[in-house]
Amino acid sequence: MASFAFYLAVISSMLSQTPAFLESGVDQYLKLTWVLPLVVLIFDNPRAFINRKLFFFYSFVLFFFLYCLILQSLKDVEYMGADLYNIAISLMVTIVSFAYWTKHGSATNIKFLVVFLLFSALYLTITVYTQFLAMSSLSELKYAFDAKNSMGQILLNVVIVTITCYMPRQTIFKILFAIGLCIMVIVIFMLKSRATLCGFFFVVLFYIIKYNNFRIRATIGCLTILIVTYILCDSAAYEVVVEQIIFGNRDASDVNDLSSGRVYLMKQLLPGIYESPWFGSGNKYMDCFPIIMIAQYGIIGASIVFIFLLYVASLISIKFKPRLNYNLATYLLFWAAMINSLFEANPPFGPGIKCFIIWMLFGISLSKFSSYTSYITRT
């Protein structure tokens, strides 16, 4: 029952991003499926929810909630909004994954997780391509799919989990997996979500510089050099990849235009930050997570969030060893999301279910980091 409830929540979260469900509002109900494994695991593995490894997350959410509640009461300004909601979802996904994996974690379950994520992501990829991307041109300034940032990041997250956690032994299935991943990467580029592409390039650089298999490092490095050389030398390829995708058909000489107006919006926020530097001025929106945190919650409130993320970063980068499989996936997912947060308002917590894969893998790694074994499923 616990496994059924957990994987139902995973699949429902992925399918909630189907364009038709997003437009109709059905996605809100599909996200609630995480309540089912939460309830099941409270009875199946209740002690996991009071494990000391989770206390720092509980404390963070409690402190941040009280901070927002107190300021909203005193200043009569909205502080409790999307950020608190996204953080609460991230907590729920983490504790459910932690509780499930503490009792049921295995190499077989990692395989199931990868397969469910990959098939769901391929369905989303094909749906977005056939309904939106196939009927648009990369040369257009207008984006073909409005939810490109969320979709791009979700697809990138699935690519990361797949390449790090499980690759089939049989040649035919390896080829099918590779084709599926290539299709997803192509669609990620076609979505023109430049924040997601920065995370993608980070993953590529990690495999070139830090991956522990020299043959894979050398292979990816050589392929990257060949691809970059080809793009730089071929004017048609340069126009498509650099001008249309990376620059998004924007004026590269105008920083504000190239940043999709973010520079102007940052300047608009500065007076509000100067007026209320310590406690912020309540709910606002701007596509740069660090800056909007300070603008909304002030130095004190933003510090609560930043300290939590620093602690999470230290766990992921230092404690979660060996850096294989789910530990490696968690590392790449988290830092790709942090890069994304420089260009978006809600990562690494949201919006909505966008970042659930990050916190799911974090919960899995958190449940296992004190042991000396790792589920090795690639060999």
JSON list of N, CA, C and O in Angstrom, two decimals, residues 265-318:
[
{"chain": "A", "resi": 265, "resn": "LEU", "atom": "N", "xyz": [13.34, 45.58, -13.56]},
{"chain": "A", "resi": 265, "resn": "LEU", "atom": "CA", "xyz": [12.52, 45.20, -12.39]},
{"chain": "A", "resi": 265, "resn": "LEU", "atom": "C", "xyz": [13.35, 45.25, -11.10]},
{"chain": "A", "resi": 265, "resn": "LEU", "atom": "O", "xyz": [12.83, 45.62, -10.05]},
{"chain": "A", "resi": 266, "resn": "MET", "atom": "N", "xyz": [14.63, 44.87, -11.19]},
{"chain": "A", "resi": 266, "resn": "MET", "atom": "CA", "xyz": [15.49, 44.96, -10.02]},
{"chain": "A", "resi": 266, "resn": "MET", "atom": "C", "xyz": [15.64, 46.41, -9.56]},
{"chain": "A", "resi": 266, "resn": "MET", "atom": "O", "xyz": [15.60, 46.69, -8.36]},
{"chain": "A", "resi": 267, "resn": "LYS", "atom": "N", "xyz": [15.79, 47.31, -10.51]},
{"chain": "A", "resi": 267, "resn": "LYS", "atom": "CA", "xyz": [15.90, 48.73, -10.16]},
{"chain": "A", "resi": 267, "resn": "LYS", "atom": "C", "xyz": [14.61, 49.23, -9.51]},
{"chain": "A", "resi": 267, "resn": "LYS", "atom": "O", "xyz": [14.65, 50.05, -8.59]},
{"chain": "A", "resi": 268, "resn": "GLN", "atom": "N", "xyz": [13.48, 48.73, -9.96]},
{"chain": "A", "resi": 268, "resn": "GLN", "atom": "CA", "xyz": [12.20, 49.12, -9.38]},
{"chain": "A", "resi": 268, "resn": "GLN", "atom": "C", "xyz": [12.04, 48.63, -7.95]},
{"chain": "A", "resi": 268, "resn": "GLN", "atom": "O", "xyz": [11.36, 49.27, -7.14]},
{"chain": "A", "resi": 269, "resn": "LEU", "atom": "N", "xyz": [12.70, 47.51, -7.62]},
{"chain": "A", "resi": 269, "resn": "LEU", "atom": "CA", "xyz": [12.60, 46.95, -6.26]},
{"chain": "A", "resi": 269, "resn": "LEU", "atom": "C", "xyz": [13.50, 47.64, -5.26]},
{"chain": "A", "resi": 269, "resn": "LEU", "atom": "O", "xyz": [13.23, 47.64, -4.05]},
{"chain": "A", "resi": 270, "resn": "LEU", "atom": "N", "xyz": [14.58, 48.24, -5.72]},
{"chain": "A", "resi": 270, "resn": "LEU", "atom": "CA", "xyz": [15.59, 48.79, -4.81]},
{"chain": "A", "resi": 270, "resn": "LEU", "atom": "C", "xyz": [15.04, 49.83, -3.83]},
{"chain": "A", "resi": 270, "resn": "LEU", "atom": "O", "xyz": [15.38, 49.78, -2.63]},
{"chain": "A", "resi": 271, "resn": "PRO", "atom": "N", "xyz": [14.19, 50.77, -4.24]},
{"chain": "A", "resi": 271, "resn": "PRO", "atom": "CA", "xyz": [13.66, 51.74, -3.27]},
{"chain": "A", "resi": 271, "resn": "PRO", "atom": "C", "xyz": [12.91, 51.07, -2.13]},
{"chain": "A", "resi": 271, "resn": "PRO", "atom": "O", "xyz": [13.03, 51.48, -0.96]},
{"chain": "A", "resi": 272, "resn": "GLY", "atom": "N", "xyz": [12.13, 50.02, -2.44]},
{"chain": "A", "resi": 272, "resn": "GLY", "atom": "CA", "xyz": [11.39, 49.30, -1.40]},
{"chain": "A", "resi": 272, "resn": "GLY", "atom": "C", "xyz": [12.32, 48.59, -0.43]},
{"chain": "A", "resi": 272, "resn": "GLY", "atom": "O", "xyz": [12.05, 48.54, 0.77]},
{"chain": "A", "resi": 273, "resn": "ILE", "atom": "N", "xyz": [13.43, 48.06, -0.95]},
{"chain": "A", "resi": 273, "resn": "ILE", "atom": "CA", "xyz": [14.41, 47.39, -0.08]},
{"chain": "A", "resi": 273, "resn": "ILE", "atom": "C", "xyz": [15.06, 48.41, 0.85]},
{"chain": "A", "resi": 273, "resn": "ILE", "atom": "O", "xyz": [15.26, 48.14, 2.05]},
{"chain": "A", "resi": 274, "resn": "TYR", "atom": "N", "xyz": [15.39, 49.60, 0.33]},
{"chain": "A", "resi": 274, "resn": "TYR", "atom": "CA", "xyz": [16.00, 50.65, 1.15]},
{"chain": "A", "resi": 274, "resn": "TYR", "atom": "C", "xyz": [15.04, 51.15, 2.23]},
{"chain": "A", "resi": 274, "resn": "TYR", "atom": "O", "xyz": [15.46, 51.47, 3.35]},
{"chain": "A", "resi": 275, "resn": "GLU", "atom": "N", "xyz": [13.74, 51.20, 1.90]},
{"chain": "A", "resi": 275, "resn": "GLU", "atom": "CA", "xyz": [12.76, 51.69, 2.86]},
{"chain": "A", "resi": 275, "resn": "GLU", "atom": "C", "xyz": [12.53, 50.72, 4.02]},
{"chain": "A", "resi": 275, "resn": "GLU", "atom": "O", "xyz": [12.29, 51.14, 5.15]},
{"chain": "A", "resi": 276, "resn": "SER", "atom": "N", "xyz": [12.59, 49.43, 3.74]},
{"chain": "A", "resi": 276, "resn": "SER", "atom": "CA", "xyz": [12.35, 48.44, 4.80]},
{"chain": "A", "resi": 276, "resn": "SER", "atom": "C", "xyz": [13.35, 47.30, 4.66]},
{"chain": "A", "resi": 276, "resn": "SER", "atom": "O", "xyz": [13.00, 46.18, 4.27]},
{"chain": "A", "resi": 277, "resn": "PRO", "atom": "N", "xyz": [14.62, 47.58, 4.98]},
{"chain": "A", "resi": 277, "resn": "PRO", "atom": "CA", "xyz": [15.66, 46.58, 4.74]},
{"chain": "A", "resi": 277, "resn": "PRO", "atom": "C", "xyz": [15.59, 45.36, 5.66]},
{"chain": "A", "resi": 277, "resn": "PRO", "atom": "O", "xyz": [15.97, 44.27, 5.25]},
{"chain": "A", "resi": 278, "resn": "TRP", "atom": "N", "xyz": [15.11, 45.53, 6.89]},
{"chain": "A", "resi": 278, "resn": "TRP", "atom": "CA", "xyz": [15.15, 44.44, 7.86]},
{"chain": "A", "resi": 278, "resn": "TRP", "atom": "C", "xyz": [13.96, 43.50, 7.76]},
{"chain": "A", "resi": 278, "resn": "TRP", "atom": "O", "xyz": [14.11, 42.29, 7.93]},
{"chain": "A", "resi": 279, "resn": "PHE", "atom": "N", "xyz": [12.78, 44.04, 7.51]},
{"chain": "A", "resi": 279, "resn": "PHE", "atom": "CA", "xyz": [11.57, 43.21, 7.52]},
{"chain": "A", "resi": 279, "resn": "PHE", "atom": "C", "xyz": [10.88, 43.12, 6.16]},
{"chain": "A", "resi": 279, "resn": "PHE", "atom": "O", "xyz": [9.87, 42.42, 6.03]},
{"chain": "A", "resi": 280, "resn": "GLY", "atom": "N", "xyz": [11.37, 43.80, 5.15]},
{"chain": "A", "resi": 280, "resn": "GLY", "atom": "CA", "xyz": [10.78, 43.71, 3.83]},
{"chain": "A", "resi": 280, "resn": "GLY", "atom": "C", "xyz": [9.44, 44.40, 3.73]},
{"chain": "A", "resi": 280, "resn": "GLY", "atom": "O", "xyz": [8.96, 45.02, 4.68]},
{"chain": "A", "resi": 281, "resn": "SER", "atom": "N", "xyz": [8.81, 44.26, 2.58]},
{"chain": "A", "resi": 281, "resn": "SER", "atom": "CA", "xyz": [7.54, 44.95, 2.34]},
{"chain": "A", "resi": 281, "resn": "SER", "atom": "C", "xyz": [6.43, 44.02, 1.89]},
{"chain": "A", "resi": 281, "resn": "SER", "atom": "O", "xyz": [5.49, 44.44, 1.24]},
{"chain": "A", "resi": 282, "resn": "GLY", "atom": "N", "xyz": [6.54, 42.73, 2.19]},
{"chain": "A", "resi": 282, "resn": "GLY", "atom": "CA", "xyz": [5.45, 41.80, 1.89]},
{"chain": "A", "resi": 282, "resn": "GLY", "atom": "C", "xyz": [5.53, 41.22, 0.50]},
{"chain": "A", "resi": 282, "resn": "GLY", "atom": "O", "xyz": [6.48, 41.45, -0.25]},
{"chain": "A", "resi": 283, "resn": "ASN", "atom": "N", "xyz": [4.48, 40.47, 0.16]},
{"chain": "A", "resi": 283, "resn": "ASN", "atom": "CA", "xyz": [4.46, 39.69, -1.08]},
{"chain": "A", "resi": 283, "resn": "ASN", "atom": "C", "xyz": [4.62, 40.54, -2.33]},
{"chain": "A", "resi": 283, "resn": "ASN", "atom": "O", "xyz": [3.87, 41.48, -2.56]},
{"chain": "A", "resi": 284, "resn": "LYS", "atom": "N", "xyz": [5.62, 40.17, -3.12]},
{"chain": "A", "resi": 284, "resn": "LYS", "atom": "CA", "xyz": [5.88, 40.78, -4.41]},
{"chain": "A", "resi": 284, "resn": "LYS", "atom": "C", "xyz": [6.36, 39.68, -5.35]},
{"chain": "A", "resi": 284, "resn": "LYS", "atom": "O", "xyz": [6.48, 38.52, -4.93]},
{"chain": "A", "resi": 285, "resn": "TYR", "atom": "N", "xyz": [6.62, 40.04, -6.58]},
{"chain": "A", "resi": 285, "resn": "TYR", "atom": "CA", "xyz": [7.13, 39.04, -7.53]},
{"chain": "A", "resi": 285, "resn": "TYR", "atom": "C", "xyz": [8.19, 39.67, -8.42]},
{"chain": "A", "resi": 285, "resn": "TYR", "atom": "O", "xyz": [8.00, 40.74, -8.97]},
{"chain": "A", "resi": 286, "resn": "MET", "atom": "N", "xyz": [9.30, 38.93, -8.54]},
{"chain": "A", "resi": 286, "resn": "MET", "atom": "CA", "xyz": [10.36, 39.32, -9.48]},
{"chain": "A", "resi": 286, "resn": "MET", "atom": "C", "xyz": [11.25, 38.11, -9.71]},
{"chain": "A", "resi": 286, "resn": "MET", "atom": "O", "xyz": [11.55, 37.37, -8.77]},
{"chain": "A", "resi": 287, "resn": "ASP", "atom": "N", "xyz": [11.65, 37.89, -10.94]},
{"chain": "A", "resi": 287, "resn": "ASP", "atom": "CA", "xyz": [12.35, 36.67, -11.30]},
{"chain": "A", "resi": 287, "resn": "ASP", "atom": "C", "xyz": [13.83, 36.68, -10.89]},
{"chain": "A", "resi": 287, "resn": "ASP", "atom": "O", "xyz": [14.72, 36.67, -11.75]},
{"chain": "A", "resi": 288, "resn": "CYS", "atom": "N", "xyz": [14.07, 36.69, -9.60]},
{"chain": "A", "resi": 288, "resn": "CYS", "atom": "CA", "xyz": [15.40, 36.46, -9.04]},
{"chain": "A", "resi": 288, "resn": "CYS", "atom": "C", "xyz": [15.19, 36.12, -7.56]},
{"chain": "A", "resi": 288, "resn": "CYS", "atom": "O", "xyz": [14.92, 37.01, -6.74]},
{"chain": "A", "resi": 289, "resn": "PHE", "atom": "N", "xyz": [15.29, 34.85, -7.24]},
{"chain": "A", "resi": 289, "resn": "PHE", "atom": "CA", "xyz": [14.95, 34.37, -5.91]},
{"chain": "A", "resi": 289, "resn": "PHE", "atom": "C", "xyz": [15.69, 35.08, -4.77]},
{"chain": "A", "resi": 289, "resn": "PHE", "atom": "O", "xyz": [15.04, 35.54, -3.81]},
{"chain": "A", "resi": 290, "resn": "PRO", "atom": "N", "xyz": [17.01, 35.23, -4.82]},
{"chain": "A", "resi": 290, "resn": "PRO", "atom": "CA", "xyz": [17.70, 35.89, -3.69]},
{"chain": "A", "resi": 290, "resn": "PRO", "atom": "C", "xyz": [17.22, 37.31, -3.46]},
{"chain": "A", "resi": 290, "resn": "PRO", "atom": "O", "xyz": [17.02, 37.73, -2.31]},
{"chain": "A", "resi": 291, "resn": "ILE", "atom": "N", "xyz": [17.05, 38.07, -4.53]},
{"chain": "A", "resi": 291, "resn": "ILE", "atom": "CA", "xyz": [16.67, 39.48, -4.40]},
{"chain": "A", "resi": 291, "resn": "ILE", "atom": "C", "xyz": [15.22, 39.61, -3.94]},
{"chain": "A", "resi": 291, "resn": "ILE", "atom": "O", "xyz": [14.89, 40.42, -3.06]},
{"chain": "A", "resi": 292, "resn": "ILE", "atom": "N", "xyz": [14.32, 38.80, -4.51]},
{"chain": "A", "resi": 292, "resn": "ILE", "atom": "CA", "xyz": [12.91, 38.92, -4.13]},
{"chain": "A", "resi": 292, "resn": "ILE", "atom": "C", "xyz": [12.69, 38.46, -2.69]},
{"chain": "A", "resi": 292, "resn": "ILE", "atom": "O", "xyz": [11.77, 38.93, -2.01]},
{"chain": "A", "resi": 293, "resn": "MET", "atom": "N", "xyz": [13.51, 37.53, -2.20]},
{"chain": "A", "resi": 293, "resn": "MET", "atom": "CA", "xyz": [13.41, 37.13, -0.79]},
{"chain": "A", "resi": 293, "resn": "MET", "atom": "C", "xyz": [13.71, 38.31, 0.13]},
{"chain": "A", "resi": 293, "resn": "MET", "atom": "O", "xyz": [13.01, 38.55, 1.11]},
{"chain": "A", "resi": 294, "resn": "ILE", "atom": "N", "xyz": [14.76, 39.06, -0.20]},
{"chain": "A", "resi": 294, "resn": "ILE", "atom": "CA", "xyz": [15.13, 40.22, 0.61]},
{"chain": "A", "resi": 294, "resn": "ILE", "atom": "C", "xyz": [14.06, 41.31, 0.49]},
{"chain": "A", "resi": 294, "resn": "ILE", "atom": "O", "xyz": [13.68, 41.93, 1.49]},
{"chain": "A", "resi": 295, "resn": "ALA", "atom": "N", "xyz": [13.56, 41.52, -0.72]},
{"chain": "A", "resi": 295, "resn": "ALA", "atom": "CA", "xyz": [12.54, 42.55, -0.93]},
{"chain": "A", "resi": 295, "resn": "ALA", "atom": "C", "xyz": [11.26, 42.22, -0.16]},
{"chain": "A", "resi": 295, "resn": "ALA", "atom": "O", "xyz": [10.63, 43.11, 0.41]},
{"chain": "A", "resi": 296, "resn": "GLN", "atom": "N", "xyz": [10.87, 40.96, -0.13]},
{"chain": "A", "resi": 296, "resn": "GLN", "atom": "CA", "xyz": [9.61, 40.58, 0.52]},
{"chain": "A", "resi": 296, "resn": "GLN", "atom": "C", "xyz": [9.74, 40.46, 2.03]},
{"chain": "A", "resi": 296, "resn": "GLN", "atom": "O", "xyz": [8.87, 40.95, 2.77]},
{"chain": "A", "resi": 297, "resn": "TYR", "atom": "N", "xyz": [10.81, 39.82, 2.49]},
{"chain": "A", "resi": 297, "resn": "TYR", "atom": "CA", "xyz": [10.91, 39.45, 3.91]},
{"chain": "A", "resi": 297, "resn": "TYR", "atom": "C", "xyz": [12.02, 40.17, 4.65]},
{"chain": "A", "resi": 297, "resn": "TYR", "atom": "O", "xyz": [12.20, 39.95, 5.86]},
{"chain": "A", "resi": 298, "resn": "GLY", "atom": "N", "xyz": [12.77, 41.01, 3.96]},
{"chain": "A", "resi": 298, "resn": "GLY", "atom": "CA", "xyz": [13.84, 41.74, 4.61]},
{"chain": "A", "resi": 298, "resn": "GLY", "atom": "C", "xyz": [15.05, 40.86, 4.88]},
{"chain": "A", "resi": 298, "resn": "GLY", "atom": "O", "xyz": [15.04, 39.66, 4.61]},
{"chain": "A", "resi": 299, "resn": "ILE", "atom": "N", "xyz": [16.06, 41.48, 5.44]},
{"chain": "A", "resi": 299, "resn": "ILE", "atom": "CA", "xyz": [17.30, 40.76, 5.74]},
{"chain": "A", "resi": 299, "resn": "ILE", "atom": "C", "xyz": [17.05, 39.64, 6.75]},
{"chain": "A", "resi": 299, "resn": "ILE", "atom": "O", "xyz": [17.58, 38.53, 6.63]},
{"chain": "A", "resi": 300, "resn": "ILE", "atom": "N", "xyz": [16.21, 39.90, 7.75]},
{"chain": "A", "resi": 300, "resn": "ILE", "atom": "CA", "xyz": [15.95, 38.90, 8.79]},
{"chain": "A", "resi": 300, "resn": "ILE", "atom": "C", "xyz": [15.20, 37.70, 8.21]},
{"chain": "A", "resi": 300, "resn": "ILE", "atom": "O", "xyz": [15.61, 36.54, 8.40]},
{"chain": "A", "resi": 301, "resn": "GLY", "atom": "N", "xyz": [14.11, 37.95, 7.51]},
{"chain": "A", "resi": 301, "resn": "GLY", "atom": "CA", "xyz": [13.34, 36.85, 6.95]},
{"chain": "A", "resi": 301, "resn": "GLY", "atom": "C", "xyz": [14.11, 36.08, 5.89]},
{"chain": "A", "resi": 301, "resn": "GLY", "atom": "O", "xyz": [14.07, 34.84, 5.86]},
{"chain": "A", "resi": 302, "resn": "ALA", "atom": "N", "xyz": [14.80, 36.81, 5.01]},
{"chain": "A", "resi": 302, "resn": "ALA", "atom": "CA", "xyz": [15.58, 36.15, 3.97]},
{"chain": "A", "resi": 302, "resn": "ALA", "atom": "C", "xyz": [16.70, 35.31, 4.59]},
{"chain": "A", "resi": 302, "resn": "ALA", "atom": "O", "xyz": [17.03, 34.24, 4.07]},
{"chain": "A", "resi": 303, "resn": "SER", "atom": "N", "xyz": [17.26, 35.77, 5.71]},
{"chain": "A", "resi": 303, "resn": "SER", "atom": "CA", "xyz": [18.33, 35.02, 6.38]},
{"chain": "A", "resi": 303, "resn": "SER", "atom": "C", "xyz": [17.84, 33.67, 6.87]},
{"chain": "A", "resi": 303, "resn": "SER", "atom": "O", "xyz": [18.59, 32.69, 6.86]},
{"chain": "A", "resi": 304, "resn": "ILE", "atom": "N", "xyz": [16.59, 33.61, 7.33]},
{"chain": "A", "resi": 304, "resn": "ILE", "atom": "CA", "xyz": [16.02, 32.33, 7.76]},
{"chain": "A", "resi": 304, "resn": "ILE", "atom": "C", "xyz": [16.05, 31.34, 6.60]},
{"chain": "A", "resi": 304, "resn": "ILE", "atom": "O", "xyz": [16.44, 30.17, 6.75]},
{"chain": "A", "resi": 305, "resn": "VAL", "atom": "N", "xyz": [15.65, 31.81, 5.41]},
{"chain": "A", "resi": 305, "resn": "VAL", "atom": "CA", "xyz": [15.62, 30.96, 4.22]},
{"chain": "A", "resi": 305, "resn": "VAL", "atom": "C", "xyz": [17.03, 30.62, 3.76]},
{"chain": "A", "resi": 305, "resn": "VAL", "atom": "O", "xyz": [17.34, 29.46, 3.47]},
{"chain": "A", "resi": 306, "resn": "PHE", "atom": "N", "xyz": [17.90, 31.62, 3.72]},
{"chain": "A", "resi": 306, "resn": "PHE", "atom": "CA", "xyz": [19.26, 31.39, 3.22]},
{"chain": "A", "resi": 306, "resn": "PHE", "atom": "C", "xyz": [20.05, 30.45, 4.14]},
{"chain": "A", "resi": 306, "resn": "PHE", "atom": "O", "xyz": [20.83, 29.61, 3.66]},
{"chain": "A", "resi": 307, "resn": "ILE", "atom": "N", "xyz": [19.89, 30.59, 5.44]},
{"chain": "A", "resi": 307, "resn": "ILE", "atom": "CA", "xyz": [20.60, 29.71, 6.38]},
{"chain": "A", "resi": 307, "resn": "ILE", "atom": "C", "xyz": [20.14, 28.26, 6.20]},
{"chain": "A", "resi": 307, "resn": "ILE", "atom": "O", "xyz": [20.94, 27.33, 6.22]},
{"chain": "A", "resi": 308, "resn": "PHE", "atom": "N", "xyz": [18.83, 28.09, 6.02]},
{"chain": "A", "resi": 308, "resn": "PHE", "atom": "CA", "xyz": [18.31, 26.74, 5.77]},
{"chain": "A", "resi": 308, "resn": "PHE", "atom": "C", "xyz": [18.92, 26.16, 4.50]},
{"chain": "A", "resi": 308, "resn": "PHE", "atom": "O", "xyz": [19.38, 25.00, 4.49]},
{"chain": "A", "resi": 309, "resn": "LEU", "atom": "N", "xyz": [18.96, 26.95, 3.43]},
{"chain": "A", "resi": 309, "resn": "LEU", "atom": "CA", "xyz": [19.50, 26.45, 2.17]},
{"chain": "A", "resi": 309, "resn": "LEU", "atom": "C", "xyz": [21.00, 26.18, 2.27]},
{"chain": "A", "resi": 309, "resn": "LEU", "atom": "O", "xyz": [21.51, 25.24, 1.64]},
{"chain": "A", "resi": 310, "resn": "LEU", "atom": "N", "xyz": [21.70, 26.98, 3.04]},
{"chain": "A", "resi": 310, "resn": "LEU", "atom": "CA", "xyz": [23.13, 26.72, 3.27]},
{"chain": "A", "resi": 310, "resn": "LEU", "atom": "C", "xyz": [23.34, 25.40, 4.00]},
{"chain": "A", "resi": 310, "resn": "LEU", "atom": "O", "xyz": [24.27, 24.63, 3.68]},
{"chain": "A", "resi": 311, "resn": "TYR", "atom": "N", "xyz": [22.47, 25.13, 4.96]},
{"chain": "A", "resi": 311, "resn": "TYR", "atom": "CA", "xyz": [22.58, 23.86, 5.69]},
{"chain": "A", "resi": 311, "resn": "TYR", "atom": "C", "xyz": [22.27, 22.69, 4.76]},
{"chain": "A", "resi": 311, "resn": "TYR", "atom": "O", "xyz": [22.97, 21.66, 4.78]},
{"chain": "A", "resi": 312, "resn": "VAL", "atom": "N", "xyz": [21.22, 22.83, 3.95]},
{"chain": "A", "resi": 312, "resn": "VAL", "atom": "CA", "xyz": [20.89, 21.79, 2.98]},
{"chain": "A", "resi": 312, "resn": "VAL", "atom": "C", "xyz": [22.06, 21.58, 2.01]},
{"chain": "A", "resi": 312, "resn": "VAL", "atom": "O", "xyz": [22.44, 20.44, 1.69]},
{"chain": "A", "resi": 313, "resn": "ALA", "atom": "N", "xyz": [22.66, 22.68, 1.55]},
{"chain": "A", "resi": 313, "resn": "ALA", "atom": "CA", "xyz": [23.79, 22.60, 0.63]},
{"chain": "A", "resi": 313, "resn": "ALA", "atom": "C", "xyz": [24.96, 21.86, 1.26]},
{"chain": "A", "resi": 313, "resn": "ALA", "atom": "O", "xyz": [25.64, 21.06, 0.60]},
{"chain": "A", "resi": 314, "resn": "SER", "atom": "N", "xyz": [25.20, 22.11, 2.57]},
{"chain": "A", "resi": 314, "resn": "SER", "atom": "CA", "xyz": [26.31, 21.43, 3.25]},
{"chain": "A", "resi": 314, "resn": "SER", "atom": "C", "xyz": [26.04, 19.93, 3.38]},
{"chain": "A", "resi": 314, "resn": "SER", "atom": "O", "xyz": [26.96, 19.11, 3.23]},
{"chain": "A", "resi": 315, "resn": "LEU", "atom": "N", "xyz": [24.78, 19.56, 3.65]},
{"chain": "A", "resi": 315, "resn": "LEU", "atom": "CA", "xyz": [24.43, 18.14, 3.71]},
{"chain": "A", "resi": 315, "resn": "LEU", "atom": "C", "xyz": [24.66, 17.48, 2.36]},
{"chain": "A", "resi": 315, "resn": "LEU", "atom": "O", "xyz": [25.29, 16.42, 2.25]},
{"chain": "A", "resi": 316, "resn": "ILE", "atom": "N", "xyz": [24.14, 18.10, 1.32]},
{"chain": "A", "resi": 316, "resn": "ILE", "atom": "CA", "xyz": [24.20, 17.52, -0.03]},
{"chain": "A", "resi": 316, "resn": "ILE", "atom": "C", "xyz": [25.63, 17.46, -0.54]},
{"chain": "A", "resi": 316, "resn": "ILE", "atom": "O", "xyz": [26.04, 16.47, -1.17]},
{"chain": "A", "resi": 317, "resn": "SER", "atom": "N", "xyz": [26.42, 18.48, -0.27]},
{"chain": "A", "resi": 317, "resn": "SER", "atom": "CA", "xyz": [27.77, 18.56, -0.84]},
{"chain": "A", "resi": 317, "resn": "SER", "atom": "C", "xyz": [28.83, 17.85, 0.00]},
{"chain": "A", "resi": 317, "resn": "SER", "atom": "O", "xyz": [29.86, 17.43, -0.53]},
{"chain": "A", "resi": 318, "resn": "ILE", "atom": "N", "xyz": [28.57, 17.71, 1.31]},
{"chain": "A", "resi": 318, "resn": "ILE", "atom": "CA", "xyz": [29.59, 17.15, 2.20]},
{"chain": "A", "resi": 318, "resn": "ILE", "atom": "C", "xyz": [29.17, 15.83, 2.82]},
{"chain": "A", "resi": 318, "resn": "ILE", "atom": "O", "xyz": [29.93, 14.86, 2.84]}
]
